[in-house]
Tab-separated table of C-alpha atoms in Angstrom:
chain	number	residue	atom	x	y	z
A	258	MET	CA	-82.245	85.186	117.758
A	259	GLU	CA	-80.942	82.485	115.405
A	260	ILE	CA	-84.132	80.490	115.963
A	261	ALA	CA	-86.220	83.568	115.154
A	262	TYR	CA	-84.283	84.136	111.933
A	263	THR	CA	-84.683	80.463	110.999
A	264	VAL	CA	-88.451	80.665	111.557
A	265	PHE	CA	-88.559	83.829	109.457
A	266	ALA	CA	-86.649	82.026	106.681
A	267	PHE	CA	-89.182	79.185	106.877
A	268	ILE	CA	-92.143	81.566	106.525
A	269	PHE	CA	-90.306	83.429	103.768
A	270	GLY	CA	-89.848	80.098	101.978
A	271	LEU	CA	-93.518	79.156	102.358
A	272	VAL	CA	-94.592	82.379	100.672
A	273	PHE	CA	-92.074	82.079	97.863
A	274	GLY	CA	-92.923	78.396	97.450
A	275	SER	CA	-96.513	79.381	96.718
A	276	PHE	CA	-95.267	81.822	94.093
A	277	TYR	CA	-92.906	79.226	92.627
A	278	ASN	CA	-95.902	76.961	92.006
A	279	VAL	CA	-97.377	79.694	89.831
A	280	VAL	CA	-94.092	80.260	87.994
A	281	GLY	CA	-93.465	76.551	87.404
A	282	LEU	CA	-96.979	75.958	86.079
A	283	ARG	CA	-97.447	79.107	83.994
A	284	VAL	CA	-94.091	79.870	82.384
A	285	PRO	CA	-93.963	76.611	80.357
A	286	LYS	CA	-97.388	77.524	78.959
A	287	LYS	CA	-96.139	81.033	78.120
A	288	GLU	CA	-98.695	82.574	80.464
A	289	SER	CA	-98.255	85.650	82.631
A	290	ILE	CA	-97.269	84.959	86.218
A	291	VAL	CA	-99.310	87.920	87.460
A	292	SER	CA	-102.450	87.839	85.328
A	293	PRO	CA	-104.995	86.394	85.691
A	294	PRO	CA	-104.850	86.186	89.497
A	295	SER	CA	-104.717	82.762	91.138
A	296	HIS	CA	-107.895	80.813	90.425
A	297	CYS	CA	-109.341	77.317	90.452
A	298	THR	CA	-108.443	75.658	87.158
A	299	ASN	CA	-111.751	73.769	87.218
A	300	CYS	CA	-114.401	76.393	88.054
A	301	ASN	CA	-112.217	79.501	87.408
A	302	ARG	CA	-113.233	81.072	90.714
A	303	ARG	CA	-110.687	83.641	91.848
A	304	LEU	CA	-108.943	82.495	95.008
A	305	THR	CA	-109.298	84.625	98.113
A	306	ALA	CA	-106.765	85.268	100.872
A	307	LEU	CA	-108.206	82.303	102.791
A	308	ASP	CA	-107.387	80.017	99.853
A	309	LEU	CA	-103.830	81.286	99.455
A	310	ILE	CA	-102.284	80.774	102.895
A	311	PRO	CA	-99.343	78.428	102.197
A	312	VAL	CA	-99.856	74.851	103.456
A	313	PHE	CA	-102.610	75.909	105.894
A	314	SER	CA	-105.187	76.535	103.151
A	315	TYR	CA	-104.585	73.120	101.597
A	316	LEU	CA	-104.985	71.383	104.951
A	317	PHE	CA	-107.948	73.516	106.052
A	318	LEU	CA	-109.801	72.899	102.779
A	319	ARG	CA	-108.786	69.224	102.810
A	320	GLY	CA	-107.141	69.503	99.434
A	321	LYS	CA	-110.294	70.610	97.609
A	322	CYS	CA	-111.584	73.766	95.953
A	323	ARG	CA	-113.866	75.617	98.358
A	324	ASN	CA	-116.278	76.375	95.526
A	325	CYS	CA	-116.534	73.313	93.270
A	326	GLY	CA	-114.950	70.654	95.468
A	327	VAL	CA	-112.484	69.422	92.852
A	328	LYS	CA	-109.325	67.886	94.297
A	329	ILE	CA	-106.232	70.091	94.355
A	330	SER	CA	-102.907	68.479	93.498
A	331	PRO	CA	-100.741	67.932	96.602
A	332	ILE	CA	-97.778	69.290	94.643
A	333	TYR	CA	-98.888	72.788	95.698
A	334	MET	CA	-98.549	72.046	99.399
A	335	VAL	CA	-95.410	69.923	98.962
A	336	THR	CA	-93.715	72.735	97.015
A	337	GLU	CA	-94.637	75.342	99.621
A	338	LEU	CA	-93.545	73.200	102.556
A	339	GLY	CA	-90.404	71.999	100.815
A	340	THR	CA	-89.322	75.528	99.935
A	341	GLY	CA	-89.936	76.684	103.509
A	342	VAL	CA	-87.900	73.829	104.961
A	343	LEU	CA	-85.032	74.342	102.509
A	344	PHE	CA	-84.895	78.105	103.066
A	345	ALA	CA	-84.833	77.582	106.835
A	346	PHE	CA	-82.187	74.867	106.546
A	347	ALA	CA	-80.050	77.061	104.290
A	348	TYR	CA	-80.064	79.865	106.820
A	349	TRP	CA	-79.397	77.447	109.694
A	350	GLN	CA	-76.388	76.035	107.882
A	351	ILE	CA	-74.952	79.228	106.378
A	352	GLY	CA	-76.183	82.206	108.387
A	353	TRP	CA	-75.846	85.791	107.179
A	354	GLN	CA	-73.059	85.089	104.695
A	355	PRO	CA	-72.806	85.917	100.959
A	356	GLU	CA	-73.193	82.186	100.301
A	357	LEU	CA	-76.768	82.402	101.600
A	358	ALA	CA	-77.754	84.337	98.463
A	359	VAL	CA	-76.328	81.522	96.329
A	360	ALA	CA	-78.208	78.923	98.365
A	361	LEU	CA	-81.583	80.674	98.203
A	362	LEU	CA	-81.297	81.365	94.473
A	363	PHE	CA	-80.196	77.791	93.789
A	364	ILE	CA	-83.030	76.329	95.857
A	365	SER	CA	-85.514	78.610	94.102
A	366	LEU	CA	-84.353	77.478	90.676
A	367	LEU	CA	-84.527	73.796	91.625
A	368	VAL	CA	-87.994	74.133	93.151
A	369	ILE	CA	-89.390	75.829	90.045
A	370	ILE	CA	-87.909	73.369	87.550
A	371	ASN	CA	-89.156	70.518	89.742
A	372	VAL	CA	-92.720	71.833	89.402
A	373	SER	CA	-92.490	72.448	85.656
A	374	ASP	CA	-90.844	69.116	84.884
A	375	ILE	CA	-93.391	67.143	86.905
A	376	ALA	CA	-96.292	69.001	85.287
A	377	TYR	CA	-95.077	69.192	81.686
A	378	MET	CA	-91.772	67.268	81.470
A	379	LEU	CA	-90.193	70.580	80.510
A	380	ILE	CA	-87.485	72.815	81.994
A	381	PRO	CA	-88.143	76.248	80.453
A	382	ASN	CA	-85.274	78.246	79.001
A	383	LYS	CA	-86.772	81.416	80.483
A	384	ILE	CA	-86.300	80.060	84.000
A	385	LEU	CA	-82.697	79.040	83.375
A	386	LEU	CA	-81.872	82.326	81.644
A	387	PHE	CA	-83.335	84.255	84.563
A	388	PHE	CA	-81.375	82.436	87.264
A	389	ALA	CA	-78.065	81.865	85.443
A	390	PRO	CA	-76.837	85.501	85.514
A	391	LEU	CA	-78.074	85.966	89.092
A	392	LEU	CA	-76.103	82.932	90.223
A	393	MET	CA	-73.048	84.088	88.274
A	394	ILE	CA	-73.142	87.395	90.131
A	395	ALA	CA	-73.774	85.671	93.478
A	396	ARG	CA	-70.760	83.419	92.861
A	397	ILE	CA	-68.572	86.487	92.367
A	398	PHE	CA	-69.326	87.562	95.929
A	399	ALA	CA	-69.190	84.001	97.263
A	400	PRO	CA	-66.590	82.293	95.037
A	401	LEU	CA	-65.633	78.653	95.089
A	402	ASP	CA	-62.094	77.602	95.948
A	403	PRO	CA	-60.511	77.916	93.427
A	404	TRP	CA	-62.695	80.623	91.897
A	405	TRP	CA	-62.401	79.288	88.350
A	406	ASP	CA	-63.993	75.971	89.354
A	407	SER	CA	-67.417	77.532	88.712
A	408	ALA	CA	-66.618	78.121	85.045
A	409	LEU	CA	-65.016	74.709	84.653
A	410	GLY	CA	-67.936	73.014	86.387
A	411	ALA	CA	-70.412	74.765	84.076
A	412	VAL	CA	-68.514	73.714	80.944
A	413	ILE	CA	-68.092	70.114	82.118
A	414	GLY	CA	-71.684	69.795	83.309
A	415	PHE	CA	-73.036	71.118	80.023
A	416	GLY	CA	-70.539	69.137	77.931
A	417	ILE	CA	-71.167	65.755	79.544
A	418	LEU	CA	-74.951	66.063	79.281
A	419	LEU	CA	-74.645	67.236	75.670
A	420	LEU	CA	-72.422	64.252	74.871
A	421	ILE	CA	-74.932	61.896	76.494
A	422	ALA	CA	-77.734	63.455	74.432
A	423	ILE	CA	-75.751	62.990	71.218
A	424	ILE	CA	-74.749	59.405	71.973
A	425	SER	CA	-78.254	58.450	73.079
A	426	ASN	CA	-79.799	60.219	70.080
A	427	GLY	CA	-81.895	62.631	72.113
A	428	GLY	CA	-82.200	60.530	75.251
A	429	MET	CA	-81.367	63.597	77.346
A	430	GLY	CA	-83.602	66.655	77.230
A	431	GLY	CA	-82.252	70.073	76.281
A	432	GLY	CA	-83.496	71.533	79.552
A	433	ASP	CA	-81.486	68.996	81.545
A	434	ILE	CA	-78.355	69.890	79.578
A	435	LYS	CA	-78.719	73.614	80.228
A	436	LEU	CA	-79.653	72.997	83.850
A	437	PHE	CA	-76.327	71.248	84.417
A	438	PHE	CA	-74.550	74.314	83.090
A	439	VAL	CA	-76.134	76.319	85.915
A	440	ILE	CA	-75.487	73.535	88.426
A	441	GLY	CA	-71.828	73.602	87.414
A	442	LEU	CA	-71.681	77.333	88.122
A	443	VAL	CA	-72.898	76.761	91.635
A	444	LEU	CA	-71.244	73.487	92.618
A	445	GLY	CA	-67.986	73.327	90.683
A	446	THR	CA	-66.488	70.383	88.837
A	447	MET	CA	-66.336	67.529	91.353
A	448	HIS	CA	-69.698	68.242	92.912
A	449	THR	CA	-71.339	68.586	89.499
A	450	LEU	CA	-70.091	65.129	88.561
A	451	LEU	CA	-71.330	63.829	91.914
A	452	THR	CA	-74.733	65.419	91.254
A	453	LEU	CA	-74.955	63.702	87.882
A	454	PHE	CA	-74.112	60.344	89.461
A	455	LEU	CA	-76.612	60.706	92.316
A	456	ALA	CA	-79.305	62.032	89.968
A	457	SER	CA	-78.840	58.979	87.738
A	458	VAL	CA	-79.184	56.605	90.688
A	459	ILE	CA	-82.202	58.462	92.102
A	460	GLY	CA	-83.779	58.706	88.656
A	461	MET	CA	-83.338	54.977	88.054
A	462	VAL	CA	-84.926	54.042	91.381
A	463	VAL	CA	-87.778	56.526	91.005
A	464	GLY	CA	-88.347	55.467	87.404
A	465	ILE	CA	-88.638	51.796	88.345
A	466	ILE	CA	-91.072	52.593	91.164
A	467	VAL	CA	-93.227	54.902	89.030
A	468	LEU	CA	-93.406	52.479	86.118
A	469	LYS	CA	-94.276	49.574	88.445
A	470	VAL	CA	-97.012	51.558	90.144
A	471	ARG	CA	-98.455	52.733	86.831
A	472	GLY	CA	-97.957	49.385	85.145
A	473	GLN	CA	-96.264	50.989	82.159
A	474	GLY	CA	-93.392	49.892	79.946
A	475	ARG	CA	-89.734	50.874	80.126
A	476	LYS	CA	-90.055	53.293	77.219
A	477	THR	CA	-92.526	55.480	79.117
A	478	PRO	CA	-90.830	58.837	79.743
A	479	VAL	CA	-90.275	59.849	83.366
A	480	PRO	CA	-89.223	63.424	84.242
A	481	PHE	CA	-85.542	63.604	85.212
A	482	GLY	CA	-85.718	67.121	86.658
A	483	PRO	CA	-86.925	66.112	90.153
A	484	SER	CA	-84.060	63.619	90.474
A	485	ILE	CA	-81.563	66.280	89.422
A	486	ALA	CA	-83.062	68.763	91.875
A	487	LEU	CA	-82.906	66.338	94.798
A	488	ALA	CA	-79.348	65.287	93.966
A	489	ALA	CA	-78.225	68.913	93.546
A	490	VAL	CA	-79.640	69.910	96.948
A	491	LEU	CA	-77.986	66.927	98.656
A	492	VAL	CA	-74.647	67.682	97.035
A	493	TYR	CA	-74.864	71.412	97.739
A	494	PHE	CA	-75.235	70.841	101.470
A	495	TYR	CA	-73.455	67.493	101.918
A	496	GLY	CA	-71.189	67.105	98.896
A	497	ASN	CA	-67.939	67.253	100.861
A	498	SER	CA	-69.239	64.747	103.408
A	499	ILE	CA	-70.341	62.369	100.645
A	500	VAL	CA	-66.935	62.582	98.934
A	501	ASP	CA	-65.095	62.051	102.252
A	502	TRP	CA	-67.290	59.062	103.044
A	503	TYR	CA	-66.605	57.604	99.610
A	504	TRP	CA	-62.826	57.827	100.012
A	505	ARG	CA	-62.945	56.345	103.522
A	506	PHE	CA	-65.198	53.536	102.345
A	507	PHE	CA	-62.820	52.524	99.579
């Protein structure tokens, strides 16, 4: 039965991942997430059910529009598959516990901001304002130990990123600052600090690789959101193990 539930969570994640693509791409442009219906951005043809099957449609159509043949960004399939895998993994790790609601909401937020930051280098306030109260409520039913660590983590996460932005004269985006407030609510103080550290390392490595591949200079902006999202997911599921390993190593 656990395997069946995990498969269901995977399928559930695939479907929501497809929707999160729409949210991440439309909300920053202040467009409706329901109208117009999904369509090819090149020829404007409305997509049919055959075009909208998560992952399968992309593979079946070989990453191209069925009508005009324009290439479709692989971010659509990656987002769908990634959300499915993370939803399934969350259930496998947590099961039917109140914490599962926290995990699924947190994953959803991170997936959406990953899409929007890659596409527009923007983390919309509307997304953060939508998820923040939901995660606050979820944390009431699945509190950290101690319970007040959520509030402290939110204040510290927001405060450190704000301080970095001030010192660097705008080197840190406002969306990143607010995102760490929400991350603090979910992860607490120590794990928020760990997320910031890992995100910085991941961001540095990814930035170097991207700039080398593109042949651009160091001042070229690289979205930080995906690095934050990856670090936050790793810390959410493995934060205690990472901290334990660190103390044993030193």
